Coordinates of C-alpha atoms in Angstrom, one line a residue:
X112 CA 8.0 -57.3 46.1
X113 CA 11.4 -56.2 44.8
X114 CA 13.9 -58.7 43.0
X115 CA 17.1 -57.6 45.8
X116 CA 17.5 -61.3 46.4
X117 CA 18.1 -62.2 42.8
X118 CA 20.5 -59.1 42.0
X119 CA 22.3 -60.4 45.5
X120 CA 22.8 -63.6 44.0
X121 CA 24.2 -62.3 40.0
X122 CA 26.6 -60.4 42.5
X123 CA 27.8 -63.1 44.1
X124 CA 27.8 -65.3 41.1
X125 CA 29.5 -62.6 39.4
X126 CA 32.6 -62.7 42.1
X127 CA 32.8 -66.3 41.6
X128 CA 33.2 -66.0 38.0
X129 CA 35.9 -63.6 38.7
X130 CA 37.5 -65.6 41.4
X131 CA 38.7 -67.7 38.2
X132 CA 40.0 -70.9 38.7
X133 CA 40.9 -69.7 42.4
X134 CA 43.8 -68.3 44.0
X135 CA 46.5 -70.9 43.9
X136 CA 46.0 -71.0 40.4
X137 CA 46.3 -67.2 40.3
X138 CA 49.3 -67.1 42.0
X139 CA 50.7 -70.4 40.0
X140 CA 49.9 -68.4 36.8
X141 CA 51.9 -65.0 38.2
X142 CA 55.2 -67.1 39.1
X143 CA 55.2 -68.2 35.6
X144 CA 55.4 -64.6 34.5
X145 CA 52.2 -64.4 32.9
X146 CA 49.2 -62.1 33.8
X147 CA 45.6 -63.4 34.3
X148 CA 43.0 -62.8 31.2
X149 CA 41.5 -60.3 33.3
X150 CA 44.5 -58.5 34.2
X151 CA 45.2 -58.5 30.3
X152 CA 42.1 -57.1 29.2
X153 CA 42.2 -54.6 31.9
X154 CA 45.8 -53.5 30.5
X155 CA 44.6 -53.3 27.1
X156 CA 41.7 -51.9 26.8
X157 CA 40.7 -48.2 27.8
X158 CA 39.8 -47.9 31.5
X159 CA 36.7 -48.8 32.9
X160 CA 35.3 -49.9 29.3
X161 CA 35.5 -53.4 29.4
X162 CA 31.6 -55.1 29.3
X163 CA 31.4 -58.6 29.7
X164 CA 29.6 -61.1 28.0
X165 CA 28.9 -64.5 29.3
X166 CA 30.4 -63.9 32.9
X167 CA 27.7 -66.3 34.1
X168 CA 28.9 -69.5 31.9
X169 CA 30.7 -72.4 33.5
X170 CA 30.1 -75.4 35.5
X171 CA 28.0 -75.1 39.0
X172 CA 27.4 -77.8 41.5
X173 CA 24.4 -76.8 43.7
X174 CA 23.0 -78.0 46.8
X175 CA 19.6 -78.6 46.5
X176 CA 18.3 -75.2 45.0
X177 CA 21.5 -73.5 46.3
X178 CA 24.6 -72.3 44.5
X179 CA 27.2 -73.8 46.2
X180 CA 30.3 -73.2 43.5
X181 CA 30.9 -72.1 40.2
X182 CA 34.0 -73.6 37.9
X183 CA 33.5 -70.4 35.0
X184 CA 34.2 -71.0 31.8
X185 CA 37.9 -70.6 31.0
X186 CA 37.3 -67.8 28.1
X187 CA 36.4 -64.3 28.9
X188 CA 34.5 -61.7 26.3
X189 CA 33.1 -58.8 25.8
X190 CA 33.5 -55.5 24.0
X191 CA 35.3 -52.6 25.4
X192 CA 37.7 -49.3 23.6
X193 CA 41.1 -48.7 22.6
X194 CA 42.0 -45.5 22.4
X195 CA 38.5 -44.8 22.5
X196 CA 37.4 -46.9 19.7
X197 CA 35.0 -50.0 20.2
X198 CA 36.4 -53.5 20.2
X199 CA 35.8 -57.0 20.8
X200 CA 38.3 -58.8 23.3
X201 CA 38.1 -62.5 24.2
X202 CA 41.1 -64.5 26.1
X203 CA 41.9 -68.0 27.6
X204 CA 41.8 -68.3 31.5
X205 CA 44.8 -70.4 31.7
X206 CA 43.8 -70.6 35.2
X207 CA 41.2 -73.0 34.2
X208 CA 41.9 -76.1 33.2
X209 CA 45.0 -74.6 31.5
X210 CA 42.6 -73.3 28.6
X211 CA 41.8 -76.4 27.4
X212 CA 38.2 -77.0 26.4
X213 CA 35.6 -76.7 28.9
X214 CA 31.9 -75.9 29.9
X215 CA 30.3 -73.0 27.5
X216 CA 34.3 -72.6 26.1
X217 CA 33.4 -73.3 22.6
X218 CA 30.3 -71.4 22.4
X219 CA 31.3 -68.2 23.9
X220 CA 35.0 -68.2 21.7
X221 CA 32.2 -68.3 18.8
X222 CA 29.8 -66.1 20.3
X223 CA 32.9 -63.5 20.2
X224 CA 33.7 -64.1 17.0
X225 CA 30.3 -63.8 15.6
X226 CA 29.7 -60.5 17.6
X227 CA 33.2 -59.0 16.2
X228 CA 32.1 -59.5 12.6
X229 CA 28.5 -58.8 13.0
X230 CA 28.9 -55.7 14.4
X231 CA 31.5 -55.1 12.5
X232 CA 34.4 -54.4 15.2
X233 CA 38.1 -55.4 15.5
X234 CA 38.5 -58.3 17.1
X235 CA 41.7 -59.6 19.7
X236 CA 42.7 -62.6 20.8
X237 CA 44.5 -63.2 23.5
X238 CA 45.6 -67.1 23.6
X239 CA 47.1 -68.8 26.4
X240 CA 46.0 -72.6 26.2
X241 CA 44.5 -75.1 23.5
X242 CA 42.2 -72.7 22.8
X243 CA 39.4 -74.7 22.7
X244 CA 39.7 -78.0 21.4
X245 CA 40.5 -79.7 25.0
X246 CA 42.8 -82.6 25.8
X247 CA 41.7 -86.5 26.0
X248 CA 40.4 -85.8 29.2
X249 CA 37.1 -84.7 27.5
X250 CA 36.2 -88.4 26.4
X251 CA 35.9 -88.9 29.8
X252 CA 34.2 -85.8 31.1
X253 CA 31.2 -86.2 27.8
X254 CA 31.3 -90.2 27.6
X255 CA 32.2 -90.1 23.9
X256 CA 34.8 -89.3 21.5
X257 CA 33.7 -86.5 18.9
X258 CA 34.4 -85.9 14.9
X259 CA 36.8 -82.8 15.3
X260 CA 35.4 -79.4 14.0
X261 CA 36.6 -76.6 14.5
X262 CA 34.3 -73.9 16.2
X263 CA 33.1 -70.8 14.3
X264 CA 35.5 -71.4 11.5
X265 CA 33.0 -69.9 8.9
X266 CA 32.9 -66.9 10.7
X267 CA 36.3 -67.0 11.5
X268 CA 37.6 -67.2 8.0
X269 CA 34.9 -64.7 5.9
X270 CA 35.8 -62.2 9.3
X271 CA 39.1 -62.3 7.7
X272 CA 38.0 -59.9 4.9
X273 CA 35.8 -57.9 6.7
X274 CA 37.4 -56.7 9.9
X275 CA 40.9 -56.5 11.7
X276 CA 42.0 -59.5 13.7
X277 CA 44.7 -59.3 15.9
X278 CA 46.0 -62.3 18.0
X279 CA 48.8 -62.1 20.8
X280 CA 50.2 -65.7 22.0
X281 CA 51.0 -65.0 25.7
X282 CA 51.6 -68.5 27.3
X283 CA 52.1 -72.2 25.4
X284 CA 49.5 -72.1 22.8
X285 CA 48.9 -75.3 20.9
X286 CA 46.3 -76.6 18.4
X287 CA 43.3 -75.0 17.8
X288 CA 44.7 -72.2 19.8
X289 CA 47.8 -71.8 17.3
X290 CA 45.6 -72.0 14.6
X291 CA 43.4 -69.1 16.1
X292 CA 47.0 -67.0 16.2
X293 CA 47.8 -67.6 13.1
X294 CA 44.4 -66.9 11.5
X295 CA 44.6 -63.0 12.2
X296 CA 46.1 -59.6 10.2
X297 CA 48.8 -59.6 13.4
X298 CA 49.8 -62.1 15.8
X299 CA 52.7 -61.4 18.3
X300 CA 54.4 -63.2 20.9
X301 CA 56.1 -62.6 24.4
X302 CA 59.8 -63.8 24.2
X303 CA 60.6 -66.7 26.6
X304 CA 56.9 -66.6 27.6
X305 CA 55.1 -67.6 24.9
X306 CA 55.2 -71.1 23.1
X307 CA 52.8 -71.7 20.1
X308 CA 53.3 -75.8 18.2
X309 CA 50.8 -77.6 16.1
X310 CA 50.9 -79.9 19.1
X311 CA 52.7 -80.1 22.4
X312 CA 56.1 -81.9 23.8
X313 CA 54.4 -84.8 25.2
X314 CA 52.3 -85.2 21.9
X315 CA 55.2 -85.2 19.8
X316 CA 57.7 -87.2 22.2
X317 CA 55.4 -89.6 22.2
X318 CA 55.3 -89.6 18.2
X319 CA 58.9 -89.5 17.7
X320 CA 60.7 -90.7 20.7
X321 CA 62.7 -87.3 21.4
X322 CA 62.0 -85.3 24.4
X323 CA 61.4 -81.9 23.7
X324 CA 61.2 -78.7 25.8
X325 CA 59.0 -75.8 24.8
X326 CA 60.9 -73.2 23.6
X327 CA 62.8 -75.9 21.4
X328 CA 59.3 -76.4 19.8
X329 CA 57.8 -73.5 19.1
X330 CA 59.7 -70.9 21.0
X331 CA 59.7 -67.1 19.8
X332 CA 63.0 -67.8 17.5
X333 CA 61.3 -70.6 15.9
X334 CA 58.0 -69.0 15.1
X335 CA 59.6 -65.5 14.5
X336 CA 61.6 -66.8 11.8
X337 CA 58.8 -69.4 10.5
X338 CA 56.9 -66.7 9.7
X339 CA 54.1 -68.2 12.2
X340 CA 53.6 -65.1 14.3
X341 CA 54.4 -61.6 13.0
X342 CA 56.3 -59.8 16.0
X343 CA 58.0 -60.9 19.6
X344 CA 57.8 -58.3 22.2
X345 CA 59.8 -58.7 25.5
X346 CA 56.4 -58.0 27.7
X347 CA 52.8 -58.6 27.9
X348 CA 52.7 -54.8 28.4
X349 CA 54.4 -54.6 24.9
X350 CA 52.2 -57.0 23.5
X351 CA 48.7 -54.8 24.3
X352 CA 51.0 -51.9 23.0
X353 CA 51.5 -53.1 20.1
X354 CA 48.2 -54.1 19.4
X355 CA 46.6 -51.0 20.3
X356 CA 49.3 -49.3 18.1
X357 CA 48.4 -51.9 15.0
X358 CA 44.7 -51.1 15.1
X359 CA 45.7 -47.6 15.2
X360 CA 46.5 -47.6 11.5
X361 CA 43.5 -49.4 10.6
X362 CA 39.5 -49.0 9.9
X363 CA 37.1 -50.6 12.0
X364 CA 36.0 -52.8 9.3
X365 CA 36.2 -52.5 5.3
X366 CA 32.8 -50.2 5.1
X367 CA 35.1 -47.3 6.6
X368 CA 38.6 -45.5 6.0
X369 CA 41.6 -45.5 8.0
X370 CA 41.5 -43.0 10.2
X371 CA 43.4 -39.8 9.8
X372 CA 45.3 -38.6 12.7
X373 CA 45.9 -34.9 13.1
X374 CA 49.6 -34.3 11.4
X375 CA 52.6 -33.9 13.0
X376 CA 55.1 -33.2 10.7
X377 CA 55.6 -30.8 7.7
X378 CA 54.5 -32.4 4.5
X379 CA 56.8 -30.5 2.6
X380 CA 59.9 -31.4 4.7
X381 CA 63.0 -32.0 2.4
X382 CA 65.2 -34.3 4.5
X383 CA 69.2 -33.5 3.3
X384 CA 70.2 -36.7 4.1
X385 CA 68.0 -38.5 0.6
X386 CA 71.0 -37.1 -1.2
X387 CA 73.8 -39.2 -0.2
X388 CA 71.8 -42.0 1.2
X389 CA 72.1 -44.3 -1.3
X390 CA 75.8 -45.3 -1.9
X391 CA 77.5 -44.3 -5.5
X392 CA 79.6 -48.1 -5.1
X393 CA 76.2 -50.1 -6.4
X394 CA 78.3 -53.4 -4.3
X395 CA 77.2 -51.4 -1.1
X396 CA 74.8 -51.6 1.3
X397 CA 72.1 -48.6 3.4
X398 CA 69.9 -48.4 6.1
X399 CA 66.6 -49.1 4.2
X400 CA 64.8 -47.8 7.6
X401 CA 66.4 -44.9 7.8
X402 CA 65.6 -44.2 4.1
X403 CA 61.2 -44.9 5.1
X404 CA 62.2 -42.7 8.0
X405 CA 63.0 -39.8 6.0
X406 CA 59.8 -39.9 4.0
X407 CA 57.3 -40.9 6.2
X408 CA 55.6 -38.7 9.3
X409 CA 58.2 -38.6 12.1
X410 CA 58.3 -42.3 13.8
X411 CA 55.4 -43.7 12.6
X412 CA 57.0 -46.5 10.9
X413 CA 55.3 -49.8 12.6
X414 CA 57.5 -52.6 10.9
X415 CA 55.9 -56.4 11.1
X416 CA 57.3 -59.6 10.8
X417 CA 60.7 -57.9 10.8
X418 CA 62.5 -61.7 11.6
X419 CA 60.6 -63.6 8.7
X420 CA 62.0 -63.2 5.0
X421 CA 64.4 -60.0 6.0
X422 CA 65.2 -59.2 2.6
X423 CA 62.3 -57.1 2.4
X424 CA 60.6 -54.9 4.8
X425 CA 56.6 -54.5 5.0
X426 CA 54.9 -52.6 7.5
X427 CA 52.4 -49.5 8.6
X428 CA 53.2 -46.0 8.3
X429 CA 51.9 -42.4 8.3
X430 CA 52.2 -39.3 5.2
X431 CA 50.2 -36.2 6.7
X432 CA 48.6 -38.3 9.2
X433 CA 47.3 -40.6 6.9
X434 CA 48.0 -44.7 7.2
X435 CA 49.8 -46.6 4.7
X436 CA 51.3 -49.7 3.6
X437 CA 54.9 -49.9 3.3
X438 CA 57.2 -52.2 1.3
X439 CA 61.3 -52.3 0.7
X440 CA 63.7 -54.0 -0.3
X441 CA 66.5 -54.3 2.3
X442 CA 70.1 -54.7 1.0
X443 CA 71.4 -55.6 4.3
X444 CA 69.7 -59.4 3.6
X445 CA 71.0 -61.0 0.5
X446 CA 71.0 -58.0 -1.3
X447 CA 67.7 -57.3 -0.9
X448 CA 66.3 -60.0 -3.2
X449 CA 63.1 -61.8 -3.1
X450 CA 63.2 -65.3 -1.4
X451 CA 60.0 -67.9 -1.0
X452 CA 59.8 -66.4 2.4
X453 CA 59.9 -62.5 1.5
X454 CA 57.2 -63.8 -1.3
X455 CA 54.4 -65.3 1.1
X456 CA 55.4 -62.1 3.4
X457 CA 54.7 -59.7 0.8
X458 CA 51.5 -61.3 -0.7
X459 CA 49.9 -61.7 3.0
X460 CA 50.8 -58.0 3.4
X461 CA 49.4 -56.8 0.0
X462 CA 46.5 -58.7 1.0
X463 CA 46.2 -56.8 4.2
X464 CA 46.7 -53.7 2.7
X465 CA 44.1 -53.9 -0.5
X466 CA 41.5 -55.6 2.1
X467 CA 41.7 -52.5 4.5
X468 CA 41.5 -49.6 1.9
X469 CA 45.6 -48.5 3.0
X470 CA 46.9 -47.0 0.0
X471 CA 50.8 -48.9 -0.3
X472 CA 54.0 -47.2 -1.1
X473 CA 56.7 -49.6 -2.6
X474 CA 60.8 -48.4 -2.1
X475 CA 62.5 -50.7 -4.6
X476 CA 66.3 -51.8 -4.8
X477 CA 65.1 -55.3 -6.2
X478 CA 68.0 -57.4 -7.4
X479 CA 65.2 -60.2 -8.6
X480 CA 63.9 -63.0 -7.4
X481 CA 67.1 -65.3 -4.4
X482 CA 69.1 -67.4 -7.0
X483 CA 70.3 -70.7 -6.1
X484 CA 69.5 -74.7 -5.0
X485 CA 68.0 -73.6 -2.2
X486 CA 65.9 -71.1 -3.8
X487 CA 64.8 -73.7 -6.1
X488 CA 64.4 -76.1 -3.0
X489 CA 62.2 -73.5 -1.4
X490 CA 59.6 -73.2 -4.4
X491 CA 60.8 -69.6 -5.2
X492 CA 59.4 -69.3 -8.4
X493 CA 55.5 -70.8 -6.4
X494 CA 55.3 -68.3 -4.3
X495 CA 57.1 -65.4 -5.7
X496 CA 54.5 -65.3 -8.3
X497 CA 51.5 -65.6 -5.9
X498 CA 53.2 -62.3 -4.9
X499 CA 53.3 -61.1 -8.1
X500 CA 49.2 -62.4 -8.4
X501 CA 48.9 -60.4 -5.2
X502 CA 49.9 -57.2 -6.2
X503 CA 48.4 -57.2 -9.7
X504 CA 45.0 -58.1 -8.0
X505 CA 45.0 -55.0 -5.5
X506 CA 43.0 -52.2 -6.4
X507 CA 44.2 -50.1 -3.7
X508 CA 46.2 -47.0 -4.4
X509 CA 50.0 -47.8 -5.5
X510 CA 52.9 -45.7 -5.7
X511 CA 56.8 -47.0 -6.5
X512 CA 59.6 -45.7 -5.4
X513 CA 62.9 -46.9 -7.5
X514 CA 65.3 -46.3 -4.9
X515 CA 68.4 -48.4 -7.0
X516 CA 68.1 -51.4 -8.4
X517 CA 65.1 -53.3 -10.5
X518 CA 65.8 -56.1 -12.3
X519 CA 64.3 -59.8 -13.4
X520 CA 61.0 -61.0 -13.1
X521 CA 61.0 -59.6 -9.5
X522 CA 62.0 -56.3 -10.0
X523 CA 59.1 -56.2 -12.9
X524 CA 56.4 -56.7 -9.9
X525 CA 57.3 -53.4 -8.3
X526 CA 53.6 -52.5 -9.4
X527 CA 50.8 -53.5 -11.6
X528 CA 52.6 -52.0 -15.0
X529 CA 49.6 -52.6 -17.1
X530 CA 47.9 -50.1 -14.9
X531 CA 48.9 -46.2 -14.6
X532 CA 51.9 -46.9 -13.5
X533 CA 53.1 -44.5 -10.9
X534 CA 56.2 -44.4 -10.3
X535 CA 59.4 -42.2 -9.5
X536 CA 62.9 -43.2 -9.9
X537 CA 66.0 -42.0 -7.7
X538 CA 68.9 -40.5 -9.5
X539 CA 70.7 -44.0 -8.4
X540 CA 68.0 -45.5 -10.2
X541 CA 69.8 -49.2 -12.1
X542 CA 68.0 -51.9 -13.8
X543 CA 67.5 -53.9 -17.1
X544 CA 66.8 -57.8 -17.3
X545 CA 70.1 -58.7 -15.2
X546 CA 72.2 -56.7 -13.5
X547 CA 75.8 -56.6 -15.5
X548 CA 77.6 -58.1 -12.5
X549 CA 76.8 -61.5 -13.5
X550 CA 74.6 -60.5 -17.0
X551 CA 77.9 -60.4 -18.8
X552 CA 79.3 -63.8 -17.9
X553 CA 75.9 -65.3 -19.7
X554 CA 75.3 -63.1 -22.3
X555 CA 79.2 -63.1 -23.7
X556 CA 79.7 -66.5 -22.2
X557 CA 81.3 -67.9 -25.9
X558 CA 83.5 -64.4 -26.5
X559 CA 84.7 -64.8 -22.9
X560 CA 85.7 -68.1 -23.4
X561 CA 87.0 -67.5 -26.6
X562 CA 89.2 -64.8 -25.9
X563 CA 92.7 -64.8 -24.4
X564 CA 92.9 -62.2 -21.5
X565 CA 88.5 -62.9 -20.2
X566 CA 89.2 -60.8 -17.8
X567 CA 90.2 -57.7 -19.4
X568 CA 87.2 -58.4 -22.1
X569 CA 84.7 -58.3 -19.4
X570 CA 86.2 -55.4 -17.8
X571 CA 86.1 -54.1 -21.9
X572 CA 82.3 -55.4 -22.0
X573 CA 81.3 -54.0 -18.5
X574 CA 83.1 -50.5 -19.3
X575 CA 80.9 -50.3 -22.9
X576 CA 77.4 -51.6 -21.4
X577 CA 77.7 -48.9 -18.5
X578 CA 77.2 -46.1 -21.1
X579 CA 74.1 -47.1 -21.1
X580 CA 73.2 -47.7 -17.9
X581 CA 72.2 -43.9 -17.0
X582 CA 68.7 -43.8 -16.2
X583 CA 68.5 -40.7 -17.8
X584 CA 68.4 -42.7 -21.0
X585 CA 65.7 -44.7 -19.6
X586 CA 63.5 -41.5 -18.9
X587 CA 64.3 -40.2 -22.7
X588 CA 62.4 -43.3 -24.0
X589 CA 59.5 -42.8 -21.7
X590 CA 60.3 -46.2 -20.0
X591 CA 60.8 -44.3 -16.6
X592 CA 58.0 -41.3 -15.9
X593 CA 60.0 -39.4 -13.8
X594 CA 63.2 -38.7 -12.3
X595 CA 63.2 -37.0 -9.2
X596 CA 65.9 -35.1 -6.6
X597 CA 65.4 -37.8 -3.5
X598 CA 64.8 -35.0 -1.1
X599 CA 61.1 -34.2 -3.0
X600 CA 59.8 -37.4 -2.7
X601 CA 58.0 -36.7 0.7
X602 CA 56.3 -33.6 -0.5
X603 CA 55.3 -35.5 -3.3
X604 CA 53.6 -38.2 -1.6
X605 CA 51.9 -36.3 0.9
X606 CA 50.4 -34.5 -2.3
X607 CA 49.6 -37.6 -3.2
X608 CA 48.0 -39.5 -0.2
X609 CA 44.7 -37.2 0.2
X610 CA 44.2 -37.8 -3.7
X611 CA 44.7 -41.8 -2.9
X612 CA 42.1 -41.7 0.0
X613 CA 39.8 -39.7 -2.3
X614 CA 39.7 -42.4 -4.7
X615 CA 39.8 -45.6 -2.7
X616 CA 36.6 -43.6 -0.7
X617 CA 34.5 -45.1 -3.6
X618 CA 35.3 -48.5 -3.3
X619 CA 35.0 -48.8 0.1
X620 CA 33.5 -52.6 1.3
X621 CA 34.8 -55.8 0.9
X622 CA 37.1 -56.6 -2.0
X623 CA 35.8 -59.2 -4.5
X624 CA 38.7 -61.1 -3.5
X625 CA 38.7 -62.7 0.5
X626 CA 42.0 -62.2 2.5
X627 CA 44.2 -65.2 3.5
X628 CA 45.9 -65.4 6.5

């Protein structure tokens, strides 16, 4: 006697299961502009790799012993490869109940999570719905109300410091779903698409009296600039993309190294251009991109959270084919100076970077910390030194850059000092405790006042104090290592990079200290 009859039947339960919530919905979902979950993991991952989990899950009705239909559970899973590495994929069927909570939801979100971390693979999210934590109809469906929990958190949060997490928004995501975007490494967002609020319009109508669209609540400006999602892309095709692109750069978990691609560019390239870069007039400005671009492998610059705090730039990069962590200043924003926003930006990235063994190089033109009411307003000082916490408690390999300026309390956290400090400074190199424009009018405040022509004393003061401004003076007393010509400082971190991987090789594993989100 064969089993044919019961491997007929897990076929045909399977084409319920992928019927979803059935085609009107299908179709409703494609005129909104969005893909179904399967089409997304389909996109994403590698072709033909994708191996379900829990297809079976949802809510049948069955005539006496019969099967007669099949509502599946509105979260797919299942493990699959990106670029030929293993992965673990899990999205909201919108299609479903709008991917609010229902049947096996919550179990199979945390059965996804808890297979990610335990066998140690990436994990990605793609959220289009609550996400899990339903909407009031569920009093009605159970019978009861229930003490809110949120599912799998444990695993959720300790995953944090153990393996990449990458969440894409790609329809309005509220609640537990926002919270599952903006617990990741990376979350993106599809512009005009995607919607991600604590709670929806209706919700907070109802709480304040306003109507409220969605994009006016949690549209891609909002959240772009909020620093709740890291990057907006213009398509769900982007989006996968860029996630497949972000992994790229990373291990598959702390117990391994970044992987090496083969190199693509000559480590010992000398770009020209390093030389006049940086403007002689310290008042003006330079693209700070173009400056990364010139040292780094030929376009492998992957920039994140470029909207939130834009006075500095943080993101993923290549030297001889091996990932890093890059940070700058950018003088195009406020002069590159460090607001509260380019603080929490930097520490999460720090964070990222020490977690996942990706050796940082920092390109400094640090004016200090944003000056001002608003500053103060903004808790600058907070969270600037949680930035400052951040990078003294990485142990991963560091090297500085002084591009121009470095000055304050700020400019002082371009590295763990304490430590072996290295660094190399740019001809154009400028710093001290203030800079002079602005240093003089406090330090000489009574002689200015004093003195009949202020103007021509400053200009008198200014002219005296730039003697000593020359960084080779700096480098005489030991206080700056090394002066370099701009063009050497690729071939001088390539040299450098295989040393860093070397080292951080024995302290691969989780760091004593748990990433944040």
């Amino acid at each position: 006697m064969s089993w044919d009859g019961d491997v007929e039947e897990l076929r045909r339960r399977m084409e319920l299961a992928r019927a979803m919530g059935g085609a009107e919905n299908v179709e409703r979902q494609h005129q909104a502009g969005r893909l179904t979950v399967r089409e997304r993991i389909d996109r994403l991952l590698d072709k033909g790799s994708f191996h379900e989990t829990g297809a079976l899950a949802g809510v049948a009705q069955y005539e006496g012993e019969r099967l007669v239909s099949l509502r599946p559970a509105n979260f797919v899973m299942g493990t699959g490869r990106i670029d030929g590495r293993r992965v673990v994929v899990g999205g909201d069927d919108f299609t479903v109940r709008g991917g609010a909570n229902d049947a096996s939801i919550g179990g199979k979100q945390g059965y996804s999570e808890q297979m990610a971390r335990e066998l140690r693979l990436p994990v990605v999210r793609l959220v289009d719905g609550t996400g899990g934590g339903g909407s009031v109809k569920t009093y009605e469906i159970t019978g009861r109300t229930y003490v809110p929990g949120n599912p799998a958190w444990d695993i959720i949060a300790a995953a944090m410091s153990e393996i990449p997490v990458v969440a894409a928004a790609l329809g309005p995501v509220a609640g537990l779903g926002a919270a599952r975007v903006a617990c990741s490494h990376f979350s993106l967002m599809v512009r005009n698409v995607s919607q991600v609020f604590v709670a929806g319009p209706p919700v907070v109508e109802r709480a304040f009296g306003t109507p409220i669209d969605k994009e006016s609540l949690g549209g891609w400006r909002i959240q772009a600039e909020a620093g709740g999602v890291d990057n907006v892309v213009d398509s769900e095709d982007e989006a996968f993309e860029q996630i497949r692109r972000f992994l790229s750069y990373l291990p598959r978990n702390v117990w391994e190294a970044p992987p090496r691609t083969t190199p693509a560019d000559d480590p010992q390239r000398r770009d020209e251009a390093l030389l006049s870069i940086i403007p002689r007039n310290r008042r003006r400005g330079y693209d700070v991109r173009k400056v990364v671009g010139h040292v780094v492998d030929g376009e492998s610059l992957f920039e994140i959270g470029a909207k939130y705090g834009p006075s500095l730039l943080v993101g993923l990069a290549r030297l001889d084919g091996y990932p890093i962590g890059v940070v700058a200043n950018d003088p195009a924003h406020i002069g590159g100076a460090l607001t509260a926003a380019g603080s929490e930006k930097l520490t999460r990235f720090v964070d990222l970077c020490d977690t996942f063994h990706l050796p940082v190089v920092n390109f400094v033109d640090n004016p200090g910390f944003f000056i001002g009411t608003q500053a103060e307003r903004d808790g600058t000082i907070r969270k600037g030194v949680r930035a400052l916490q951040a990078i003294y408690q990485a142990t991963v390999p560091w090297v500085t850059i002084i591009v121009r300026r470095v000055f304050g309390v700020a400019g002082a956290g371009h590295a763990n000092v304490q430590a072996l400090n290295l660094r190399y400074a740019w001809p154009s190199g400028d710093w001290g405790s203030l800079p002079l424009e602005g240093g003089i009018e406090a330090a000489y405040k009574r002689e200015l006042q004093a003195a009949p022509d202020p103007a021509a004393l400053k200009k008198e003061i200014e002219a005296r104090l730039n003697v000593f401004r020359s960084p080779f003076r700096t480098a005489e007393a030991f206080s700056v290592e090394e002066i370099i010509d701009p063009r050497d400082t690729r071939p001088l971190l390539t040299d450098w990079v295989s040393l860093a991987y070397e080292n951080e090789a024995t302290r691969l594993g989780p760091k004593t200290r748990g990433m944040r989100p």
